[in-house]
XYZ file of C-alpha atoms in Angstrom:
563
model
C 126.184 265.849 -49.159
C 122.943 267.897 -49.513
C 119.586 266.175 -47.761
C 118.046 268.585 -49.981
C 117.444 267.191 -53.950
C 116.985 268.349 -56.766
C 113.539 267.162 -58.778
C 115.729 264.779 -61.159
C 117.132 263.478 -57.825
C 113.906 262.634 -56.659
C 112.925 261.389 -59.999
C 116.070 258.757 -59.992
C 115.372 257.788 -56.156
C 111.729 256.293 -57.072
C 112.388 254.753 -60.129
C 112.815 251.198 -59.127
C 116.232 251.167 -60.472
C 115.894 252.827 -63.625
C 112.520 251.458 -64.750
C 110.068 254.408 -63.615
C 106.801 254.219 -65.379
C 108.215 253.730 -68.875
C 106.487 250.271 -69.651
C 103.383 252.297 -69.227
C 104.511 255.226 -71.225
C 105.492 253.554 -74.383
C 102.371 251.517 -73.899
C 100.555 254.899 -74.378
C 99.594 255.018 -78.137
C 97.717 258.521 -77.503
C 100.774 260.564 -77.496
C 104.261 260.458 -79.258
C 105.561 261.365 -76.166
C 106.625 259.672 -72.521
C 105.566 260.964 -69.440
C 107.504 263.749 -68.029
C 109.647 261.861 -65.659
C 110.538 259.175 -67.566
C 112.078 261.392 -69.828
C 114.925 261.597 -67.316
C 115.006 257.876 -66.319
C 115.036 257.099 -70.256
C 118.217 258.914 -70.636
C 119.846 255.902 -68.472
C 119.006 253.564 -71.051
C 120.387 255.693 -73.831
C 117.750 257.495 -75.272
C 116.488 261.411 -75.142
C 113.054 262.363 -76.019
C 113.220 265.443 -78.586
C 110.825 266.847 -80.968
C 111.298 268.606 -84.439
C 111.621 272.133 -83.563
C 111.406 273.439 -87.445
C 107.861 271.980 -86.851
C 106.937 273.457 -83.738
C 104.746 276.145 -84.430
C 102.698 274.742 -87.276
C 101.900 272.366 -85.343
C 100.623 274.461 -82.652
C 98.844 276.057 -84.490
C 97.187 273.054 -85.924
C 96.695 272.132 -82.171
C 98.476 269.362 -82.493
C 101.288 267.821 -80.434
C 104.895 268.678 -80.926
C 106.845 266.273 -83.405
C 108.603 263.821 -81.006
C 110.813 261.371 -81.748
C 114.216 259.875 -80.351
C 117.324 259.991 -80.474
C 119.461 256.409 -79.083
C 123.082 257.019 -78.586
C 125.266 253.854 -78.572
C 127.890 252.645 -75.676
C 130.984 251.609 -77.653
C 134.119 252.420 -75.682
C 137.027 254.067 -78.059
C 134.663 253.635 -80.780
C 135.595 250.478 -82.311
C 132.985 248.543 -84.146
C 133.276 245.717 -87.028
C 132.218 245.741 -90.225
C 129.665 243.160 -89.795
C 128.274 245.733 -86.517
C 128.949 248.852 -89.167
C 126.288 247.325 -91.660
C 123.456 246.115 -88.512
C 123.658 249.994 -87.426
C 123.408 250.906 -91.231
C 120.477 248.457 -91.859
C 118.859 250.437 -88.354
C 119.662 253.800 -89.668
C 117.447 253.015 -93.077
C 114.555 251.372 -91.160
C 114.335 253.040 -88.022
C 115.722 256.643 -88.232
C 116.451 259.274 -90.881
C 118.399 257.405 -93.041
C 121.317 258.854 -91.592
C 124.248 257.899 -88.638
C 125.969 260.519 -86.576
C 129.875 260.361 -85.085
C 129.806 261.417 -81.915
C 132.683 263.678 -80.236
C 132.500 260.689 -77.825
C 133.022 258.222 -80.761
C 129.836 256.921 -80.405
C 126.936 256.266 -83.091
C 123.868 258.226 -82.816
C 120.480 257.260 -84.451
C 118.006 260.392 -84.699
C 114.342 260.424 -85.330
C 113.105 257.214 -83.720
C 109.269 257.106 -83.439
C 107.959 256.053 -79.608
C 106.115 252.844 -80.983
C 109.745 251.709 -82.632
C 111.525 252.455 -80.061
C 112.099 249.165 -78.424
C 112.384 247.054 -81.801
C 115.298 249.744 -82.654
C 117.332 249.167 -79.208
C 116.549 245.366 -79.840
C 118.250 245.630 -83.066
C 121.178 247.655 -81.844
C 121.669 244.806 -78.736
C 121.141 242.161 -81.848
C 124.614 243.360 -83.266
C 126.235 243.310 -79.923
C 126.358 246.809 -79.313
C 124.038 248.213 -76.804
C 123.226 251.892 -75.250
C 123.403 251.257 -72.008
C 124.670 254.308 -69.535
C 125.254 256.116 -73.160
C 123.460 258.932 -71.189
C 122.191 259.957 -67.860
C 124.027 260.356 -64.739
C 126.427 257.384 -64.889
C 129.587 257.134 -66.392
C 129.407 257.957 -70.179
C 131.004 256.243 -72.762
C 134.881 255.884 -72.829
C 137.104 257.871 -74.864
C 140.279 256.725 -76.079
C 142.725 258.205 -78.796
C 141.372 256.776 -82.150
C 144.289 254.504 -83.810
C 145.038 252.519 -81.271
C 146.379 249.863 -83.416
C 148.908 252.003 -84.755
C 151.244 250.607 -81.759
C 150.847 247.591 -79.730
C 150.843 249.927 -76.535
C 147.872 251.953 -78.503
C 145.818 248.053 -78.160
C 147.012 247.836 -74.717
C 145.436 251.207 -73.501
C 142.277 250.481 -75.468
C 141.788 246.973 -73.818
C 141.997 248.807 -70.533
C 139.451 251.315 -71.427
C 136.976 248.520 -72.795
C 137.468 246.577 -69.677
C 136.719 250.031 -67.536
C 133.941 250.856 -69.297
C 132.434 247.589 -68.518
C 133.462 247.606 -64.830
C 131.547 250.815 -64.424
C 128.274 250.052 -66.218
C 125.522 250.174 -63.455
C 124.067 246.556 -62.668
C 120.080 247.499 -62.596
C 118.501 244.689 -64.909
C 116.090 247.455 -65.845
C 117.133 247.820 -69.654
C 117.338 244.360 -69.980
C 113.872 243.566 -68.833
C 112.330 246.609 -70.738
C 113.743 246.040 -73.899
C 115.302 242.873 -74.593
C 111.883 241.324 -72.101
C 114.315 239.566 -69.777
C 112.089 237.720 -67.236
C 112.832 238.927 -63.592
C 114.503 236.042 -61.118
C 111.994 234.899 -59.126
C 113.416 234.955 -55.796
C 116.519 236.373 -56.542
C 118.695 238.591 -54.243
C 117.018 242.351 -53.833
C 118.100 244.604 -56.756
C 120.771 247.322 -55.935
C 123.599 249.329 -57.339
C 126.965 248.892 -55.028
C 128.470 251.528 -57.323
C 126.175 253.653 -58.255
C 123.674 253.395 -54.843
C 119.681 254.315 -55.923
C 120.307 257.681 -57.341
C 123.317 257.093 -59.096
C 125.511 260.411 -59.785
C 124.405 263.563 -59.449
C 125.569 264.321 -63.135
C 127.002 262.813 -66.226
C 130.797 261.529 -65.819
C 133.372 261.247 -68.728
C 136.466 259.323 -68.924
C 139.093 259.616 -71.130
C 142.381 257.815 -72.220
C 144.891 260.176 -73.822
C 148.054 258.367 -75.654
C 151.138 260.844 -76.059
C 151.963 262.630 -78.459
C 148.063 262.321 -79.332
C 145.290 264.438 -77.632
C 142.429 263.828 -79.624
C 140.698 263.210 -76.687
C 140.601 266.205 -75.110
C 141.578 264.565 -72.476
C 141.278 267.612 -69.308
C 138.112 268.282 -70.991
C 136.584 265.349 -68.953
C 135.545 264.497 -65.205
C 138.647 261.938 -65.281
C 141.283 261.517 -67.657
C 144.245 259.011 -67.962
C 147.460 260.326 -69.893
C 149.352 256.557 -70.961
C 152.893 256.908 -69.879
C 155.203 254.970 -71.920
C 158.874 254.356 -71.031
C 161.214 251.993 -72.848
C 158.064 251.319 -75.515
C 155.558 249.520 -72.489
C 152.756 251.179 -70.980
C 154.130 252.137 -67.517
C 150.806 253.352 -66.661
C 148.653 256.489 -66.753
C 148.866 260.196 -65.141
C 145.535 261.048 -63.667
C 143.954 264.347 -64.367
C 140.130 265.209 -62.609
C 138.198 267.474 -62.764
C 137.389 268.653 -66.623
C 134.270 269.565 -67.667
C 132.946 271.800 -70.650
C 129.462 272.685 -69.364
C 128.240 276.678 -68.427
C 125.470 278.485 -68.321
C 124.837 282.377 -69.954
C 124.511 285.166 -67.511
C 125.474 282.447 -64.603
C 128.909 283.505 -63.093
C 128.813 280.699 -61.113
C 129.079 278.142 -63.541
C 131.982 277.717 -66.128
C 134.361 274.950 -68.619
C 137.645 274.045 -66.430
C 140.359 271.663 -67.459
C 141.075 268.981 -65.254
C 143.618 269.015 -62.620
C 146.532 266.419 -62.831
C 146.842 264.897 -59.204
C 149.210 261.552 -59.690
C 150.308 258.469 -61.246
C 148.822 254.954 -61.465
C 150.163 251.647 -62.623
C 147.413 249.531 -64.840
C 146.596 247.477 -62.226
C 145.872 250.447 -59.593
C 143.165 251.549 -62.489
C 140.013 250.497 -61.603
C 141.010 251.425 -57.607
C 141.729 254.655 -58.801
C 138.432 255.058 -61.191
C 135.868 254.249 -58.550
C 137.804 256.548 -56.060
C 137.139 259.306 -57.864
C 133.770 258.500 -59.209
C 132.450 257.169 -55.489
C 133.253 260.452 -53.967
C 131.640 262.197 -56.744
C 128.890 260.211 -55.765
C 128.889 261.070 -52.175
C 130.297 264.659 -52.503
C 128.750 266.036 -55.400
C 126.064 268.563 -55.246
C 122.198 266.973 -55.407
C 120.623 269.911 -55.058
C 121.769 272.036 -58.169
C 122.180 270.346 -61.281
C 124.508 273.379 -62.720
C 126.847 272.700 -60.105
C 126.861 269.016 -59.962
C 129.416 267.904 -61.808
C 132.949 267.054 -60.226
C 134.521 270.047 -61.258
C 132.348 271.869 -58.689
C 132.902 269.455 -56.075
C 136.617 269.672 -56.578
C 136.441 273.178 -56.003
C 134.153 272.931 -53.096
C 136.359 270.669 -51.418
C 140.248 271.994 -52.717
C 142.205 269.509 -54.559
C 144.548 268.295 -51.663
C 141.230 267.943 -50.032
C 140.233 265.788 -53.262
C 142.979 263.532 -53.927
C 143.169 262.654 -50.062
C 139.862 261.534 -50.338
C 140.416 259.425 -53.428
C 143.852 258.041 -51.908
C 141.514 257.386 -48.773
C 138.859 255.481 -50.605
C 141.851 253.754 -53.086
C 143.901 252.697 -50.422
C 147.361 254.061 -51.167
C 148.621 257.053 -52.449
C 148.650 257.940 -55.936
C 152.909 257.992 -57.707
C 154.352 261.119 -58.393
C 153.631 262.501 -62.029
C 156.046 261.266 -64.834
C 156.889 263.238 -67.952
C 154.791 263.278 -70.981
C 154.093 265.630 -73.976
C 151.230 266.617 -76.041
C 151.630 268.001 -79.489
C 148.084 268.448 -80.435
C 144.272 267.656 -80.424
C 143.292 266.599 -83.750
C 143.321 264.007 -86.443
C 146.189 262.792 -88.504
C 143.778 262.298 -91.949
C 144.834 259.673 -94.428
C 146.596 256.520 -95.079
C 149.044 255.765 -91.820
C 150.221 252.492 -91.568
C 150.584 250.249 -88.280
C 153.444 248.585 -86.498
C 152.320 245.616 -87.887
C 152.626 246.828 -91.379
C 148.101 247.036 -91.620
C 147.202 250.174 -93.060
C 144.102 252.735 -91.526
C 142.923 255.407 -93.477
C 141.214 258.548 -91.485
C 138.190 260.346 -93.416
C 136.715 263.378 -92.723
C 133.027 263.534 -92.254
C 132.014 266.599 -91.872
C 130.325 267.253 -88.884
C 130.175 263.249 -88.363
C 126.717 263.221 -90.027
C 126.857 260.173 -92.597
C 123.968 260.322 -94.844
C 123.249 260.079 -99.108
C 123.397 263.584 -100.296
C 123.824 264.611 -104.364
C 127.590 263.872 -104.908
C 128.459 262.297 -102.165
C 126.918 259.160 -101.335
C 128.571 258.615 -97.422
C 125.724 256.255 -96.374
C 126.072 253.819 -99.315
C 129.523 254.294 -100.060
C 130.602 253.278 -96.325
C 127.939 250.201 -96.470
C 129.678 249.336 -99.937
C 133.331 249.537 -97.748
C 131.975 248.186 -94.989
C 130.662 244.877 -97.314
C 134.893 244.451 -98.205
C 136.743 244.895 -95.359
C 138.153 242.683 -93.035
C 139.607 244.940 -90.220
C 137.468 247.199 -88.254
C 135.902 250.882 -88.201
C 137.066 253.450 -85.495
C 135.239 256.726 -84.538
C 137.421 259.464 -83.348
C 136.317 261.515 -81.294
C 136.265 264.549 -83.717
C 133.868 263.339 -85.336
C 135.556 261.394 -87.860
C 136.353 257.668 -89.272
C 138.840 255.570 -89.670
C 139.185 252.515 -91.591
C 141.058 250.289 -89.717
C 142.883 247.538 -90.101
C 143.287 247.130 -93.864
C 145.875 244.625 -95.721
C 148.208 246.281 -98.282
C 146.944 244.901 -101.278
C 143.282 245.936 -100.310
C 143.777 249.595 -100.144
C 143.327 250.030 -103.596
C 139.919 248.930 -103.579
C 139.201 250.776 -100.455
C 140.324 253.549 -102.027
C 138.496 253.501 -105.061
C 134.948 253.065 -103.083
C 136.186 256.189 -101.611
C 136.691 258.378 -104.170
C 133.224 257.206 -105.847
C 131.329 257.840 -103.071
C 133.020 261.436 -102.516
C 134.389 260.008 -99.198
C 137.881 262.386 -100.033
C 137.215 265.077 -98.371
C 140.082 265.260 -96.426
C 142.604 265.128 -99.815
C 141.055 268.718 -101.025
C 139.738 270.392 -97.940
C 141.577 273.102 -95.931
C 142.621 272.120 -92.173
C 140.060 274.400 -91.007
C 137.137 272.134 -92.763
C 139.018 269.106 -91.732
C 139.333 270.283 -87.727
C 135.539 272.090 -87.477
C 133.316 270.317 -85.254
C 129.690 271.149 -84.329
C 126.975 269.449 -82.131
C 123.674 268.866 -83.510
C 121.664 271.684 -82.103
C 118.707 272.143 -84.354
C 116.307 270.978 -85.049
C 116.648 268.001 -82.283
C 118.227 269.198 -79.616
C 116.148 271.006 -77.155
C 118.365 272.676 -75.139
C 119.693 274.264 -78.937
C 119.853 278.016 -78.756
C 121.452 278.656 -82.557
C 122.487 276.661 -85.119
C 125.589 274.204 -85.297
C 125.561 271.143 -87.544
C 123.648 272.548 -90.223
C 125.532 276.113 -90.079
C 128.969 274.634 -90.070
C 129.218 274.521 -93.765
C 128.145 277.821 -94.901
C 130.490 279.116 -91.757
C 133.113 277.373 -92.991
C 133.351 278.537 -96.358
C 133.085 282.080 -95.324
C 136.224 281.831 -92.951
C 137.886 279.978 -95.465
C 137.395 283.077 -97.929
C 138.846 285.517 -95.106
C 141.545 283.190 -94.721
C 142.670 282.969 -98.961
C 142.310 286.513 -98.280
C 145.046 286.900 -96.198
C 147.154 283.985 -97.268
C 146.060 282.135 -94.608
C 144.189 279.208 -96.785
C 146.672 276.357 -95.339
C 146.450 277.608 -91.404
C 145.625 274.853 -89.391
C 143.335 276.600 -87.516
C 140.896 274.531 -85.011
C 137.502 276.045 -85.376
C 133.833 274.637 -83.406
C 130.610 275.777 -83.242
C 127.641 274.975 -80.567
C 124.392 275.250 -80.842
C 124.165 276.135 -76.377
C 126.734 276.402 -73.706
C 126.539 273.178 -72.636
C 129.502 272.048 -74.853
C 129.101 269.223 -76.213
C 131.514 269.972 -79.408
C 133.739 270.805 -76.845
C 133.857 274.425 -77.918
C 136.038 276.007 -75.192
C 139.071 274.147 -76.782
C 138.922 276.103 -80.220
C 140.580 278.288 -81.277
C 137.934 280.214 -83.073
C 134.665 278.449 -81.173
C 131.204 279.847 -81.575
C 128.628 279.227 -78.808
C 125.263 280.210 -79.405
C 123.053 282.730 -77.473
C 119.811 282.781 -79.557
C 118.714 281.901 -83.450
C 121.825 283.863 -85.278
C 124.111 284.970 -82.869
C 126.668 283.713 -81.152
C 129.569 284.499 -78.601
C 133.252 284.484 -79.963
C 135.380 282.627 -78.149
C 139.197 283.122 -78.905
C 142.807 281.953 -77.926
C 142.545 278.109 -76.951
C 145.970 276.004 -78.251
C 145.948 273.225 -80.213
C 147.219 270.414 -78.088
C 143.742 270.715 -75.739
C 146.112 272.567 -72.496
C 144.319 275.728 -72.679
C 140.627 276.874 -72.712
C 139.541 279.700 -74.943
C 137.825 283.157 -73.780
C 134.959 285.560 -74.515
C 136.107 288.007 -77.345
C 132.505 288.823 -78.809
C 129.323 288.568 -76.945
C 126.142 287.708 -78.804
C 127.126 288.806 -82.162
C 125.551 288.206 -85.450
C 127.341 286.873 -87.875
C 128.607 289.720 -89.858
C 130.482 290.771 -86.677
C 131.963 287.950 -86.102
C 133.358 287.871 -89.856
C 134.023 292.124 -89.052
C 136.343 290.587 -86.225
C 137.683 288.140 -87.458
C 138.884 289.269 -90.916
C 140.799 292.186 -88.783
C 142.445 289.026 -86.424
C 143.651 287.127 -89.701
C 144.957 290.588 -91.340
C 147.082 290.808 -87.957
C 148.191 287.583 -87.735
C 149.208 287.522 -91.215
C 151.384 290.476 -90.748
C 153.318 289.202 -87.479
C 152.639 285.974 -86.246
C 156.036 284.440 -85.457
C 157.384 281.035 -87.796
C 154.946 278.579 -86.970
C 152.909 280.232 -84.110
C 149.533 278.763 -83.788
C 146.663 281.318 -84.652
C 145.619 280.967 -80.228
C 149.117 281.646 -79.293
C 148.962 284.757 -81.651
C 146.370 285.775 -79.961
C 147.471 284.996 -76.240
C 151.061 286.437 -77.150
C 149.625 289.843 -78.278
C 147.134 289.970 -75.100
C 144.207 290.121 -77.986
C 142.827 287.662 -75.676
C 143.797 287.033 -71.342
C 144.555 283.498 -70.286
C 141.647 282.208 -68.547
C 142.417 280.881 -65.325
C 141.110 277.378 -65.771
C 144.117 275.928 -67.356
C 145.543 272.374 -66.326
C 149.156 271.892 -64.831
C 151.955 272.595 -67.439
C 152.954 269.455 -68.770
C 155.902 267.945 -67.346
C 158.391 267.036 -70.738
């Protein structure tokens, strides 16, 4: 590793274990703002400072401050939360943020305009419903993904027990959250504070785990720094393939940087799990780059070192060497909307919400409607990682009722919507996000429609084409698995990005750099007449477009899989 660090590495090495000077800084009623270096620390705990871009130049030229508020993401591995948890984050939402929740594409809640001097009672309220935001951000392991219905099979449980009990084995052990929000007295004389995981500046960027079930990929599971495929054989969880090394992340005009799937290196039983996870995230730790933050995350190191390089090292640090890969299949990376019911004859219902932004709007009441749902039901409430819901858990002779607060509310989006409405995801972007080049969240319907009416067009209205749009390159909508992906550049225009599949096994490619978006619609409109006239029975609209060589294969494409 580097002696040399980077300025965030710095930061992280004298911050006491997480704490910095953030007491003082949200003691500072002055400014709406934290001091400049416990913006990074605060991430740890959660949180990112942001301001209201909209609002950025009237305000400067009042010669006033930016806007700032927060924005608290919530640690809740596979997304499961109960109803009684649903209405607590509701109840926060209303008193503490914009009246709105957000569904993260790591099926976690976020809360968004949180002033500085509420900031505390809002986290205290979160950790009051037994959900808390620790490691939700910063350089730690993220929260844990794992396919969204996991009740549908008792193996489905099984796998989503292991991820809970991972995520929890990974969280960092600094009491620093605890005493600066929930005002947990410090030990007197207890042992010296330290991190055996995580050592005194933790990671040198973000790491994301994943649990993928087969036939489901909803996960995207090579998309992240590790990623554990469930092997079943003779209907018990045998264990998991292990894939490293994913990572959506790039930078314009930087060559160096780039998304890459993960690399599939061996097979675990559930017991060799944890070994196996702190392997690989322990020589992240000591092998990753501290210098430069673009190249810090494991994909990089991977490549730095060579994979039979990498997975010696983690067979090293595990202490025996991974099993040989066992056959699986994937048959695609997105949600399976309405009413499915469970092995043990419980029924879930999958909604769309459209770019998982849950708020009262005129017609469709989400926010109330899902607190009126949420009031009834007995079972539990999943977030998938595409942004959507499911209702989970629910008795036969209760789905009528369900239903009905459903259809009131305008919940049934996913009965009359086409599959591209029903797969689009965006990120935020504006006006929150700071590193937000272009619009996302907020351009996603009005994008939408006009594909849709290129598509009818064509006869192409019932496609199931995968569409997602981001706001920067950073990727956090996961846009280099679309099949149509937009990633923005600067305010209205966008780079095209064609040809990914639909089962999450191969990453999309330039097609149109920083385009407007009548050019994109030029382009695309010519794509859908082509694919109309030859696409092959059933050929996805990216294989179209890799089988005529419209677009090239990029090389950053996992192992085959193995079925």
């Amino acid at each position: 590793m580097s002696t040399e660090l980077s300025h965030v590495e710095t930061i992280k090495q004298r911050s006491c274990f997480l704490r910095g000077s953030l007491i003082e800084s949200l003691a500072d009623s002055h400014t709406g703002a934290i001091r400049e270096d416990d913006t990074a620390i605060i991430k740890f705990h959660g949180s990112y400072q942001q301001d209201n871009r909209d609002l950025r130049e009237e305000r400067r030229q009042q010669k006033l401050e930016p806007d700032y508020s927060f924005m608290i993401r919530t640690r809740t591995p596979g997304g499961v939360v109960t109803p009684e948890q649903w209405l607590a984050l509701d109840a926060i939402a209303i008193r503490f943020a914009n009246h709105s929740l957000r569904l993260t594409t790591r099926q976690a809640f976020q809360f968004h305009g949180v002033i500085k001097r509420e900031l505390k009672a809002t986290l205290q309220a979160i950790n009051a419903s037994l959900i808390d935001t620790v490691s939700a951000c910063g350089d730690v392991n993220r929260n844990v993904l794992v396919s969204a219905n996991p009740l549908l099979s008792r193996v489905h449980a099984e796998v989503h027990d292991w991820a809970r009990r991972l995520s929890l084995h990974l969280k960092p052990s600094s009491r620093a959250y605890s005493e600066l929000w929930l005002d947990e007295v410090p030990l007197a004389g207890a042992e010296p504070e330290s991190e055996p995981l995580y050592g005194e500046t933790y990671l040198p960027r973000k790491f994301k785990i994943a649990f993928a079930v087969p036939p489901d990929n909803d996960v995207d599971v090579f998309a992240h720094d590790l990623g554990f495929i469930a092997i079943i054989e003779d209907g018990k969880l045998a264990g998991f393939n292990v894939s490293v090394g994913g990572g959506m992340g790039t930078s314009h005009g930087d060559a160096s940087t780039y998304p890459l799937l993960g690399h599939l290196i061996g097979f675990v039983t559930p017991q060799q799990l944890f070994v196996v996870a702190e392997a690989v995230l322990t020589a992240q730790r000591d092998h990753g780059n501290r210098a430069a933050r673009k190249h810090a995350r494991l994909k990089y190191t991977i490549e730095k070192l060579g994979l039979d390089s990498f997975r010696s090292e983690v067979e090293t640090r595990a202490g025996f060497a991974l099993g040989d890969l066992r056959d699986f299949r994937l048959e695609h990376n997105g949600d399976r909307f309405g009413w499915r019911e469970g092995h043990d004859g419980r029924w879930h219902l999958t909604l769309r919400i459209e770019a998982g932004r849950i708020a009262d709007r005129p017609g469709a009441a989400h926010l109330t409607g899902l607190r009126e749902i949420a009031i009834v039901h007995h079972g539990e409430f999943r977030l998938t990682p595409n942004q959507n819901l499911v209702i989970a858990n629910v008795g036969a002779r209760a789905r009528e009722e369900i239903d009905a607060l459903v259809q009131s509310h305008g919940l049934d989006l996913h009965r009359r919507a086409t599959p591209l409405r029903l797969n689009a995801l965006a990120c935020v972007a504006l006006p929150t996000c700071g590193l937000a080049m272009a619009e996302a969240e907020r351009y996603l319907p009005e994008l939408v429609q006009r594909i849709e009416n290129l598509l009818a067009a064509h006869g192409l209205q019932n496609a199931p084409i995968h569409l997602r749009v981001s706001g920067c390159p950073n990727g956090c909508s996961r846009p280099y698995l679309g099949e149509i992906a937009l990633v923005g550049k600067a305010p209205g225009r966008y780079n095209l990005m064609l040809g990914a599949d639909r089962r999450g096994q191969r990453l999309n490619t330039l097609y149109r750099e920083n385009s407007d978006e009548a050019a994109i619609l030029q382009a695309l409109d010519a794509l859908f007449a082509d694919y109309a006239a030859t696409r092959e029975a059933d050929e996805a609209f990216g294989d179209f477009l890799v089988r005529r060589k419209i677009v090239t294969t990029p090389r950053q494409i996992p192992l085959e899989v193995l079925a």
